[in-house]
JSON list of C-alpha atoms in Angstrom, two decimals:
[
{"chain": "A", "resi": 5, "resn": "MET", "atom": "CA", "xyz": [-9.01, 1.25, 11.36]},
{"chain": "A", "resi": 6, "resn": "PHE", "atom": "CA", "xyz": [-5.26, 0.92, 11.61]},
{"chain": "A", "resi": 7, "resn": "PHE", "atom": "CA", "xyz": [-2.64, 2.84, 9.72]},
{"chain": "A", "resi": 8, "resn": "PHE", "atom": "CA", "xyz": [0.97, 1.72, 9.76]},
{"chain": "A", "resi": 9, "resn": "LYS", "atom": "CA", "xyz": [3.81, 3.30, 7.93]},
{"chain": "A", "resi": 10, "resn": "LYS", "atom": "CA", "xyz": [7.34, 1.94, 7.88]},
{"chain": "A", "resi": 11, "resn": "THR", "atom": "CA", "xyz": [8.98, 5.10, 9.10]},
{"chain": "A", "resi": 12, "resn": "ARG", "atom": "CA", "xyz": [10.82, 5.83, 12.27]},
{"chain": "A", "resi": 13, "resn": "ILE", "atom": "CA", "xyz": [10.54, 8.91, 14.42]},
{"chain": "A", "resi": 14, "resn": "ILE", "atom": "CA", "xyz": [13.83, 9.55, 16.13]},
{"chain": "A", "resi": 15, "resn": "HIS", "atom": "CA", "xyz": [13.86, 11.95, 19.05]},
{"chain": "A", "resi": 16, "resn": "SER", "atom": "CA", "xyz": [16.98, 14.06, 19.49]},
{"chain": "A", "resi": 17, "resn": "SER", "atom": "CA", "xyz": [17.82, 12.32, 22.80]},
{"chain": "A", "resi": 18, "resn": "GLU", "atom": "CA", "xyz": [17.70, 8.91, 21.09]},
{"chain": "A", "resi": 19, "resn": "LYS", "atom": "CA", "xyz": [19.62, 9.52, 17.88]},
{"chain": "A", "resi": 20, "resn": "ASN", "atom": "CA", "xyz": [22.26, 6.91, 18.64]},
{"chain": "A", "resi": 21, "resn": "LYS", "atom": "CA", "xyz": [19.85, 4.20, 19.86]},
{"chain": "A", "resi": 22, "resn": "LYS", "atom": "CA", "xyz": [18.31, 1.64, 17.56]},
{"chain": "A", "resi": 23, "resn": "MET", "atom": "CA", "xyz": [14.59, 2.27, 17.22]},
{"chain": "A", "resi": 24, "resn": "LYS", "atom": "CA", "xyz": [12.07, -0.54, 16.92]},
{"chain": "A", "resi": 25, "resn": "PHE", "atom": "CA", "xyz": [8.92, 0.44, 15.07]},
{"chain": "A", "resi": 26, "resn": "LYS", "atom": "CA", "xyz": [5.61, -1.39, 14.93]},
{"chain": "A", "resi": 27, "resn": "THR", "atom": "CA", "xyz": [4.50, -3.32, 11.89]},
{"chain": "A", "resi": 28, "resn": "ILE", "atom": "CA", "xyz": [1.21, -4.86, 10.90]},
{"chain": "A", "resi": 29, "resn": "GLN", "atom": "CA", "xyz": [2.32, -8.13, 12.54]},
{"chain": "A", "resi": 30, "resn": "ASP", "atom": "CA", "xyz": [2.30, -6.35, 15.93]},
{"chain": "A", "resi": 31, "resn": "ILE", "atom": "CA", "xyz": [-1.49, -6.01, 15.90]},
{"chain": "A", "resi": 32, "resn": "PRO", "atom": "CA", "xyz": [-2.84, -8.89, 18.01]},
{"chain": "A", "resi": 33, "resn": "GLU", "atom": "CA", "xyz": [-6.29, -9.33, 16.43]},
{"chain": "A", "resi": 34, "resn": "LEU", "atom": "CA", "xyz": [-7.09, -8.40, 12.83]},
{"chain": "A", "resi": 35, "resn": "LYS", "atom": "CA", "xyz": [-9.97, -10.78, 12.10]},
{"chain": "A", "resi": 36, "resn": "GLY", "atom": "CA", "xyz": [-13.11, -8.88, 11.14]},
{"chain": "A", "resi": 37, "resn": "LYS", "atom": "CA", "xyz": [-11.38, -5.47, 11.11]},
{"chain": "A", "resi": 38, "resn": "LYS", "atom": "CA", "xyz": [-11.24, -2.86, 8.37]},
{"chain": "A", "resi": 39, "resn": "VAL", "atom": "CA", "xyz": [-7.61, -2.01, 7.62]},
{"chain": "A", "resi": 40, "resn": "PHE", "atom": "CA", "xyz": [-6.35, 1.13, 5.86]},
{"chain": "A", "resi": 41, "resn": "VAL", "atom": "CA", "xyz": [-2.98, 0.78, 4.08]},
{"chain": "A", "resi": 42, "resn": "ARG", "atom": "CA", "xyz": [-1.11, 3.52, 2.23]},
{"chain": "A", "resi": 43, "resn": "VAL", "atom": "CA", "xyz": [0.60, 1.93, -0.77]},
{"chain": "A", "resi": 44, "resn": "GLY", "atom": "CA", "xyz": [3.10, 3.33, -3.27]},
{"chain": "A", "resi": 45, "resn": "PHE", "atom": "CA", "xyz": [1.53, 2.28, -6.56]},
{"chain": "A", "resi": 46, "resn": "ASP", "atom": "CA", "xyz": [3.05, 5.17, -8.55]},
{"chain": "A", "resi": 47, "resn": "VAL", "atom": "CA", "xyz": [4.27, 2.82, -11.31]},
{"chain": "A", "resi": 48, "resn": "PRO", "atom": "CA", "xyz": [5.64, 3.75, -14.74]},
{"chain": "A", "resi": 49, "resn": "LEU", "atom": "CA", "xyz": [3.20, 3.59, -17.65]},
{"chain": "A", "resi": 50, "resn": "ASP", "atom": "CA", "xyz": [3.78, 3.52, -21.39]},
{"chain": "A", "resi": 51, "resn": "GLN", "atom": "CA", "xyz": [2.02, 5.81, -23.91]},
{"chain": "A", "resi": 52, "resn": "GLU", "atom": "CA", "xyz": [-1.04, 3.51, -23.99]},
{"chain": "A", "resi": 53, "resn": "GLY", "atom": "CA", "xyz": [-1.38, 3.55, -20.19]},
{"chain": "A", "resi": 54, "resn": "ARG", "atom": "CA", "xyz": [0.00, 0.02, -19.65]},
{"chain": "A", "resi": 55, "resn": "ILE", "atom": "CA", "xyz": [2.21, -0.68, -16.65]},
{"chain": "A", "resi": 56, "resn": "THR", "atom": "CA", "xyz": [5.83, -1.19, -17.69]},
{"chain": "A", "resi": 57, "resn": "ASP", "atom": "CA", "xyz": [7.15, -2.23, -14.25]},
{"chain": "A", "resi": 58, "resn": "ASP", "atom": "CA", "xyz": [4.81, -3.57, -11.55]},
{"chain": "A", "resi": 59, "resn": "LYS", "atom": "CA", "xyz": [7.50, -3.90, -8.86]},
{"chain": "A", "resi": 60, "resn": "ARG", "atom": "CA", "xyz": [5.80, -1.45, -6.50]},
{"chain": "A", "resi": 61, "resn": "ILE", "atom": "CA", "xyz": [2.52, -3.35, -6.72]},
{"chain": "A", "resi": 62, "resn": "ARG", "atom": "CA", "xyz": [4.27, -6.70, -6.17]},
{"chain": "A", "resi": 63, "resn": "ASN", "atom": "CA", "xyz": [6.08, -5.22, -3.15]},
{"chain": "A", "resi": 64, "resn": "ALA", "atom": "CA", "xyz": [2.73, -4.63, -1.43]},
{"chain": "A", "resi": 65, "resn": "LEU", "atom": "CA", "xyz": [1.56, -8.24, -1.91]},
{"chain": "A", "resi": 66, "resn": "PRO", "atom": "CA", "xyz": [3.12, -9.67, 1.28]},
{"chain": "A", "resi": 67, "resn": "THR", "atom": "CA", "xyz": [1.21, -7.15, 3.42]},
{"chain": "A", "resi": 68, "resn": "ILE", "atom": "CA", "xyz": [-2.04, -7.60, 1.50]},
{"chain": "A", "resi": 69, "resn": "ASN", "atom": "CA", "xyz": [-1.77, -11.41, 1.62]},
{"chain": "A", "resi": 70, "resn": "TYR", "atom": "CA", "xyz": [-0.94, -11.32, 5.34]},
{"chain": "A", "resi": 71, "resn": "LEU", "atom": "CA", "xyz": [-4.09, -9.28, 5.99]},
{"chain": "A", "resi": 72, "resn": "LEU", "atom": "CA", "xyz": [-6.19, -11.66, 3.89]},
{"chain": "A", "resi": 73, "resn": "GLU", "atom": "CA", "xyz": [-4.78, -14.66, 5.79]},
{"chain": "A", "resi": 74, "resn": "LYS", "atom": "CA", "xyz": [-5.69, -12.99, 9.09]},
{"chain": "A", "resi": 75, "resn": "GLY", "atom": "CA", "xyz": [-9.32, -12.66, 7.99]},
{"chain": "A", "resi": 76, "resn": "VAL", "atom": "CA", "xyz": [-9.71, -8.91, 7.83]},
{"chain": "A", "resi": 77, "resn": "LYS", "atom": "CA", "xyz": [-13.17, -7.71, 6.85]},
{"chain": "A", "resi": 78, "resn": "GLN", "atom": "CA", "xyz": [-11.94, -5.11, 4.37]},
{"chain": "A", "resi": 79, "resn": "ILE", "atom": "CA", "xyz": [-8.60, -3.79, 3.12]},
{"chain": "A", "resi": 80, "resn": "ILE", "atom": "CA", "xyz": [-8.63, -0.18, 1.98]},
{"chain": "A", "resi": 81, "resn": "LEU", "atom": "CA", "xyz": [-5.59, 0.66, -0.13]},
{"chain": "A", "resi": 82, "resn": "ALA", "atom": "CA", "xyz": [-4.80, 4.34, -0.60]},
{"chain": "A", "resi": 83, "resn": "ALA", "atom": "CA", "xyz": [-2.64, 5.24, -3.59]},
{"chain": "A", "resi": 84, "resn": "HIS", "atom": "CA", "xyz": [-2.20, 7.98, -6.14]},
{"chain": "A", "resi": 85, "resn": "MET", "atom": "CA", "xyz": [-0.43, 8.53, -9.42]},
{"chain": "A", "resi": 86, "resn": "GLY", "atom": "CA", "xyz": [1.76, 11.58, -9.84]},
{"chain": "A", "resi": 87, "resn": "ARG", "atom": "CA", "xyz": [0.47, 14.95, -8.70]},
{"chain": "A", "resi": 88, "resn": "PRO", "atom": "CA", "xyz": [-2.96, 15.36, -10.28]},
{"chain": "A", "resi": 89, "resn": "LYS", "atom": "CA", "xyz": [-4.33, 18.88, -10.62]},
{"chain": "A", "resi": 90, "resn": "ASN", "atom": "CA", "xyz": [-7.57, 18.15, -12.45]},
{"chain": "A", "resi": 91, "resn": "ASN", "atom": "CA", "xyz": [-9.39, 15.05, -13.64]},
{"chain": "A", "resi": 92, "resn": "GLU", "atom": "CA", "xyz": [-6.38, 13.81, -15.63]},
{"chain": "A", "resi": 93, "resn": "THR", "atom": "CA", "xyz": [-7.17, 10.48, -17.29]},
{"chain": "A", "resi": 94, "resn": "HIS", "atom": "CA", "xyz": [-3.55, 9.30, -17.50]},
{"chain": "A", "resi": 95, "resn": "LEU", "atom": "CA", "xyz": [-3.20, 9.58, -13.69]},
{"chain": "A", "resi": 96, "resn": "LYS", "atom": "CA", "xyz": [-6.18, 7.37, -12.83]},
{"chain": "A", "resi": 97, "resn": "SER", "atom": "CA", "xyz": [-5.36, 4.12, -11.04]},
{"chain": "A", "resi": 98, "resn": "ASN", "atom": "CA", "xyz": [-7.34, 1.78, -13.33]},
{"chain": "A", "resi": 99, "resn": "ALA", "atom": "CA", "xyz": [-4.21, -0.04, -14.55]},
{"chain": "A", "resi": 100, "resn": "GLN", "atom": "CA", "xyz": [-2.95, -0.53, -11.00]},
{"chain": "A", "resi": 101, "resn": "ALA", "atom": "CA", "xyz": [-6.29, -1.96, -9.81]},
{"chain": "A", "resi": 102, "resn": "LYS", "atom": "CA", "xyz": [-6.39, -4.32, -12.79]},
{"chain": "A", "resi": 103, "resn": "ARG", "atom": "CA", "xyz": [-2.81, -5.52, -12.20]},
{"chain": "A", "resi": 104, "resn": "LEU", "atom": "CA", "xyz": [-3.40, -5.99, -8.46]},
{"chain": "A", "resi": 105, "resn": "SER", "atom": "CA", "xyz": [-6.50, -8.04, -9.26]},
{"chain": "A", "resi": 106, "resn": "GLU", "atom": "CA", "xyz": [-4.43, -10.24, -11.59]},
{"chain": "A", "resi": 107, "resn": "LEU", "atom": "CA", "xyz": [-1.70, -10.74, -8.98]},
{"chain": "A", "resi": 108, "resn": "LEU", "atom": "CA", "xyz": [-4.15, -11.55, -6.17]},
{"chain": "A", "resi": 109, "resn": "GLY", "atom": "CA", "xyz": [-6.39, -13.73, -8.32]},
{"chain": "A", "resi": 110, "resn": "GLN", "atom": "CA", "xyz": [-9.51, -11.97, -7.10]},
{"chain": "A", "resi": 111, "resn": "ALA", "atom": "CA", "xyz": [-11.55, -8.88, -7.85]},
{"chain": "A", "resi": 112, "resn": "VAL", "atom": "CA", "xyz": [-10.34, -5.50, -6.62]},
{"chain": "A", "resi": 113, "resn": "ALA", "atom": "CA", "xyz": [-12.92, -2.74, -6.34]},
{"chain": "A", "resi": 114, "resn": "LYS", "atom": "CA", "xyz": [-11.68, 0.72, -7.30]},
{"chain": "A", "resi": 115, "resn": "VAL", "atom": "CA", "xyz": [-13.47, 3.74, -5.87]}
]
């Protein structure tokens, strides 16, 4: 499994140097791999639980499509809504999974 985050760690001795960080494109062979991706699907919902702005989901599509094109075996997307304390229905990611499925044009399993 691979986990990439677009953050930079800057050491105190290198504060003034430009840092290059790795991206998913830096992995030489993805075919047949399982890939874990942390996504920010914390999207706004209306009173009925419908997504009012799917920008965050659409922003993840280039990465997801890239992985699909490279023939990965499985993409595991990790996301959450808000800061759940109990089994709060309005914070479940059903709407996000449904919207992602619509955007990708294929089924998305939610676990």
